[in-house]
C-alpha positions in Angstrom: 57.9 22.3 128.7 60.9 23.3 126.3 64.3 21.9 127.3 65.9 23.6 124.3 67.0 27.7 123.9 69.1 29.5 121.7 70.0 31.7 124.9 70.2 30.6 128.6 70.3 33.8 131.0 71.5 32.6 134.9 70.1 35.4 137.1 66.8 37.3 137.0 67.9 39.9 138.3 68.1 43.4 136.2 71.0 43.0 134.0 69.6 39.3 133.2 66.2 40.6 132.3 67.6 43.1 130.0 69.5 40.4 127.8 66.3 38.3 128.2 64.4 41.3 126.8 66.9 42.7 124.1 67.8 38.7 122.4 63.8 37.9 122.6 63.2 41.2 120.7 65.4 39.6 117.8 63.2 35.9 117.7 66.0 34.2 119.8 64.5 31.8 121.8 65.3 32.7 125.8 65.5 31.3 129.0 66.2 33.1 132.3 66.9 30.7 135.7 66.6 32.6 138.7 67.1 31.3 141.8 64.7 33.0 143.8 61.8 35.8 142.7 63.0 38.0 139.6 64.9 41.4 140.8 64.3 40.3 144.7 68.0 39.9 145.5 70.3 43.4 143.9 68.2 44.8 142.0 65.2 45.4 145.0 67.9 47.3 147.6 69.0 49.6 144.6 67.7 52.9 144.6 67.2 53.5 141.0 69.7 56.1 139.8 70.6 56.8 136.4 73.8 58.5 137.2 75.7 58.6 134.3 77.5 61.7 135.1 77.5 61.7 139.2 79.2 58.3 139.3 81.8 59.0 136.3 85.4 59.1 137.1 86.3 57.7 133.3 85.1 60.3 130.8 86.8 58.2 127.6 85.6 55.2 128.1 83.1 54.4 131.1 80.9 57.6 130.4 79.7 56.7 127.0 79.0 53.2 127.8 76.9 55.1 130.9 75.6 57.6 129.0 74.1 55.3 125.9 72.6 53.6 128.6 71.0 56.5 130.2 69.4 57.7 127.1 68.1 54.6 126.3 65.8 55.0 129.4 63.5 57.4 127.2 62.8 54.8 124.8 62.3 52.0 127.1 59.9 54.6 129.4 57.7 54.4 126.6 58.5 50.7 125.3 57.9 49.1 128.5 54.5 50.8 129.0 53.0 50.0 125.9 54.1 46.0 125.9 53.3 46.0 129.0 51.6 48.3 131.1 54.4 48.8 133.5 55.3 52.1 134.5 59.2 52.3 135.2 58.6 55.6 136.9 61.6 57.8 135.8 61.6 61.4 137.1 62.6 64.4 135.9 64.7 66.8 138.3 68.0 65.9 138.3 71.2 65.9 140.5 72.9 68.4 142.4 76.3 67.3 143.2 77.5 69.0 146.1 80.9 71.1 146.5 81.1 72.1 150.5 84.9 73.3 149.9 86.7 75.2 147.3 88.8 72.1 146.7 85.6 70.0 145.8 84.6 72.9 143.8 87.8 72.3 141.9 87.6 68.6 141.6 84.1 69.0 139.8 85.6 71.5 137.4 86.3 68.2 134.2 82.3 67.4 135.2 81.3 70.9 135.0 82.9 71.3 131.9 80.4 68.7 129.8 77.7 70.3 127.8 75.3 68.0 130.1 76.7 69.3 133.0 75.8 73.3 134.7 77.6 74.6 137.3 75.5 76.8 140.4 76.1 78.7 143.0 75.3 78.0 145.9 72.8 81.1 146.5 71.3 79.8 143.0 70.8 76.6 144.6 68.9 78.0 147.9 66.0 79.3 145.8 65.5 76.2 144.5 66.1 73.8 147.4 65.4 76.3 150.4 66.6 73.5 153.2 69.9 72.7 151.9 72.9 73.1 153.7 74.2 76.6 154.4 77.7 75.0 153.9 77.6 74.4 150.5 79.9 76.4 148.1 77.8 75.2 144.9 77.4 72.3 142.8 77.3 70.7 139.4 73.7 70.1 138.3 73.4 67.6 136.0 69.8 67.4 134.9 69.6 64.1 132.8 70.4 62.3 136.3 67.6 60.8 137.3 66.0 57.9 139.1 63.5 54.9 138.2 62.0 52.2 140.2 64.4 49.5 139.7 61.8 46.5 140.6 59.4 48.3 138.1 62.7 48.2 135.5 62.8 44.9 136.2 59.7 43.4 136.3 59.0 45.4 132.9 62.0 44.0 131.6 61.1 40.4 132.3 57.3 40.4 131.4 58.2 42.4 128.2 60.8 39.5 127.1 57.8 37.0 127.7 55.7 38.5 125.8 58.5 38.0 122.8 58.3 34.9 124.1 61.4 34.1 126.6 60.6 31.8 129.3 61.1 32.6 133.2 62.0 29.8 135.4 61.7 31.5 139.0 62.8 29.3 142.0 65.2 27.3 139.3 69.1 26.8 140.5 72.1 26.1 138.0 74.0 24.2 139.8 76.9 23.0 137.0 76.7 24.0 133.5 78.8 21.2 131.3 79.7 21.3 127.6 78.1 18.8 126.0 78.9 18.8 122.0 78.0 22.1 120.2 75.4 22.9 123.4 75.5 23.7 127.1 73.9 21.5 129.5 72.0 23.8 132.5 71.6 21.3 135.1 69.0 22.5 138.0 67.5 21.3 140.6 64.3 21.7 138.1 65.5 19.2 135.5 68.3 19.8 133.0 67.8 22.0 130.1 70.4 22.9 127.2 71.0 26.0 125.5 73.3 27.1 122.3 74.5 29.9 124.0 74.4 30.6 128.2 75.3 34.2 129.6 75.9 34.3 133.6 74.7 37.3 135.0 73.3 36.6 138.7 75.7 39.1 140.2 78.3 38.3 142.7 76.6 35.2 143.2 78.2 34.4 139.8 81.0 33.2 141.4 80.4 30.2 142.0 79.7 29.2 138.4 83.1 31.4 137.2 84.7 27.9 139.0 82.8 25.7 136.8 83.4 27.5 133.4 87.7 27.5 134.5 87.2 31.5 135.2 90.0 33.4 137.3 88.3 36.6 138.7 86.2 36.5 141.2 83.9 39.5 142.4 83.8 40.4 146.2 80.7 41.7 147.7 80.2 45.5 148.8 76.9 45.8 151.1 75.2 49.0 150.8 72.7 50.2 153.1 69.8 52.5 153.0 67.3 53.8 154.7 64.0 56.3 153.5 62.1 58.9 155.8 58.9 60.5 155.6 59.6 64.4 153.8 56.6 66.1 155.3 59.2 68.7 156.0 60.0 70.0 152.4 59.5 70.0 148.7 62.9 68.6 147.8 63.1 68.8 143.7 66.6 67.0 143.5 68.6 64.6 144.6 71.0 65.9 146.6 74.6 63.9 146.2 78.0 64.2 147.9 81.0 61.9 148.1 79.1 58.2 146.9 76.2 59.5 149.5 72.5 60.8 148.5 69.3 61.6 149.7 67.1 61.0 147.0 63.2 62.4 146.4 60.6 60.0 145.5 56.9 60.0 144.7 55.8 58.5 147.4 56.6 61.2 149.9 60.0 59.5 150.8 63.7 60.7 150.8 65.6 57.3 149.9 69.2 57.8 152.1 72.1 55.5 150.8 74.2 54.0 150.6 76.8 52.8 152.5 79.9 50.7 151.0 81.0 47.5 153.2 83.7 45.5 151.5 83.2 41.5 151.2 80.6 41.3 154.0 77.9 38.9 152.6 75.1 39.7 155.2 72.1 41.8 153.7 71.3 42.8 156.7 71.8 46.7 157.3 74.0 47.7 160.7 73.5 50.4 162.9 76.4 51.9 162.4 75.6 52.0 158.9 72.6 53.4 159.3 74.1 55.7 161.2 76.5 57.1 159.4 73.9 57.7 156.6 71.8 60.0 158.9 75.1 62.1 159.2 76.1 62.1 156.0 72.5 63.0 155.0 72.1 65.6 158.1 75.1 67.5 156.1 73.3 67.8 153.1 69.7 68.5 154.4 69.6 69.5 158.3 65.9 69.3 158.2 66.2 65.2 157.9 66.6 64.7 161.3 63.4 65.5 162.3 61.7 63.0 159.7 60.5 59.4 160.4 61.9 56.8 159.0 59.5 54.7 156.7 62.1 51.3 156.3 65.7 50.2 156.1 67.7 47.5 153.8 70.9 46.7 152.3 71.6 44.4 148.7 74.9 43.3 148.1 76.7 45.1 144.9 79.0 42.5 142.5 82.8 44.3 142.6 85.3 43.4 140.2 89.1 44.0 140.4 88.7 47.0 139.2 85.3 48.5 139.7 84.5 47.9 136.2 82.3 45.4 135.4 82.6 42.0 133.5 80.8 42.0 130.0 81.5 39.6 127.2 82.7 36.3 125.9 84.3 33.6 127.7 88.2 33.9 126.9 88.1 29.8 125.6 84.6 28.8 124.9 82.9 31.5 122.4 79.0 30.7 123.4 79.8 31.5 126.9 79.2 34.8 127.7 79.5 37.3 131.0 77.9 40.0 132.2 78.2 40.7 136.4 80.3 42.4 138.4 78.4 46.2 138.1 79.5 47.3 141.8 77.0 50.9 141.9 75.3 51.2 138.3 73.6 47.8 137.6 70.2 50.0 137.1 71.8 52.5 135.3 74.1 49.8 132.6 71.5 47.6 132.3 69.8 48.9 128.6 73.4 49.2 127.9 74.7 45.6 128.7 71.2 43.5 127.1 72.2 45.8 123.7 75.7 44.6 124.0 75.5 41.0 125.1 72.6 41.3 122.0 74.9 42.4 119.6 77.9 40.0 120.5 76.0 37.0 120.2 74.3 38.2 117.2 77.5 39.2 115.9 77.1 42.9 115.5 79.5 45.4 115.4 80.4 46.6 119.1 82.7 49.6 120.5 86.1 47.6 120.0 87.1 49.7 123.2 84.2 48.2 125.5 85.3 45.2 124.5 88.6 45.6 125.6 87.2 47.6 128.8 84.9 45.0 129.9 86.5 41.4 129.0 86.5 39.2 131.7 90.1 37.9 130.6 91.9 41.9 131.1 94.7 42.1 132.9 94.7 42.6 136.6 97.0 45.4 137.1 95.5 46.6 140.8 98.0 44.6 142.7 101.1 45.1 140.2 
């Protein structure tokens, strides 16, 4: 077995397999240690949206970083399948987010003004969606919102990377990482390995190797919880979206109903209440949901940084350290995004000077000024 990589990923989850995937395209040689099963922990509770527009509140910076992401989706669609046979099942339909006020109606008006972006009426929207709300004023529709599987993401990700060679140490702890002359030392409950350079990205769970590497932030946990139903009441072409909340269509004749957000709770098991308040939310949105059976229930545990944006780059003191955790709602959506980045740094490629500055671990925390 080889001891040696250019590039040590921590954390199989979906943001670690998209490094693995992106630096083993370029003949690096790769390692990924994942704790448990690859994209078992985050990734498997996400639903899978690609909302580059519905989960924007940063149009300068945050939405291009989103949206390169998004579009890199088509390519991988097609990448994926043919390295691997996976199918990453990306739909087509599109978002309507919803406006049940003329004040919401107003607050969409800097979405609705993007040449992705159509504002409908509400009557408009009926025709199409028949059992929405009768409350609704209208909404933005933003068509290039869509969903994948992320396990399927994942999984195509990780077996893709292998087959460019990366190796996949499932079940394999880091438990200390030590510098150790111009290389890294990955010590595991596998055996130690070493690596040129090592990138942590298992998530919040990251934390606890931030102490090792002298790192000051810290990410807190934000539990979301869904649930999915059996739609054998409609034909619902869209995801529906209002205030962080959706109800989601899927292939396999299920509405996916998320997702909650519970601050530092580290349980992944969904609560009542929770649940709950997700069949309200969703009742609001699509009346008819009530009547459905629910198919299952979960909850994964998002990585949230200071500030909501997430943590991508080099270490501020040791340059063949790098980060990437800490992406709170869109870690399916940022993924292509963050491997191309965390690609291009260590290869030392030209990257967006202001996503460097965005996403540096070492920015200034000015939340509690």
């Amino acid at each position: 077995m080889n001891n040696y990589y250019d590039v040590a990923v921590i954390g199989g989850g979906i943001i670690g397999c998209s490094i693995a995937y992106y630096l083993a395209k370029e003949q690096l040689s790769v390692a990924v240690f994942e704790s448990g099963e690859i994209g078992k922990k985050t990734t498997s509770a996400a639903a899978g949206m690609l909302g580059a527009h519905s989960e924007c509140e940063d149009f300068e910076i945050f939405y291009p970083f989103a949206r390169s992401s998004q579009l890199a989706y088509l390519e991988l669609e097609q990448e994926l399948k043919e390295k691997t046979g996976i199918d990453i099942r990306r739909t087509t339909g599109g978002i309507y987010k919803l406006a049940f006020s003329e004040s919401e109606k107003r607050q969409l008006q800097s979405l609705s003004s993007l040449a992705t972006v159509e504002w409908k009426e509400a009557d408009d929207i009926r025709e199409r969606e028949p059992g929405i709300s009768e409350k609704i004023v209208g909404a933005a529709f933003i068509r290039d919102d869509v969903h994948v599987m992320p396990e399927a993401v994942c999984r195509g990700f990780s077996k893709a990377a292998q087959i460019h060679g990366a190796a996949i140490h499932e079940y394999t702890h880091v438990f200390d990482i030590q510098k150790t002359g111009g290389h890294y030392l990955i010590k595991t409950q596998a055996g130690d390995f070493e690596a040129k350079y090592v990138v942590i990205a298992s998530g919040v769970w990251s934390n606890a190797l931030f102490k090792y590497l002298g790192l000051e932030h810290r990410m807190v946990p934000v539990k979301g919880e869904c649930l999915s139903v059996w739609n054998e009441e409609i034909k619902l072409k869209h995801t529906l979206f209002h205030e962080h909340c959706y109800v989601m269509p899927r292939n396999d004749g299920t509405l996916v109903i998320g997702a909650t957000m519970v601050e530092n709770d580290w349980s992944e098991k969904p609560a009542l209440g929770g649940i709950e308040q997700l069949i309200m939310k969703a009742k609001g949105m699509l009346p008819s949901i009530e009547r459905m059976k629910i198919a299952s229930f979960w909850a994964g545990l998002r990585p949230k940084t200071f500030d909501g944006k997430p943590f991508i780059g080099f270490h501020p003191e040791q340059d063949h350290v790098l980060v990437a955790a800490g992406h709170f709602r869109n870690g399916i959506l940022l993924a292509p995004s963050t491997g191309q980045m965390i690609r291009d740094l260590i290869l030392g490629k030209q990257v967006r000077k202001d996503w460097v500055d965005a996403f540096k671990i070492d920015r200034k925390n000015d939340v509690f000024v």
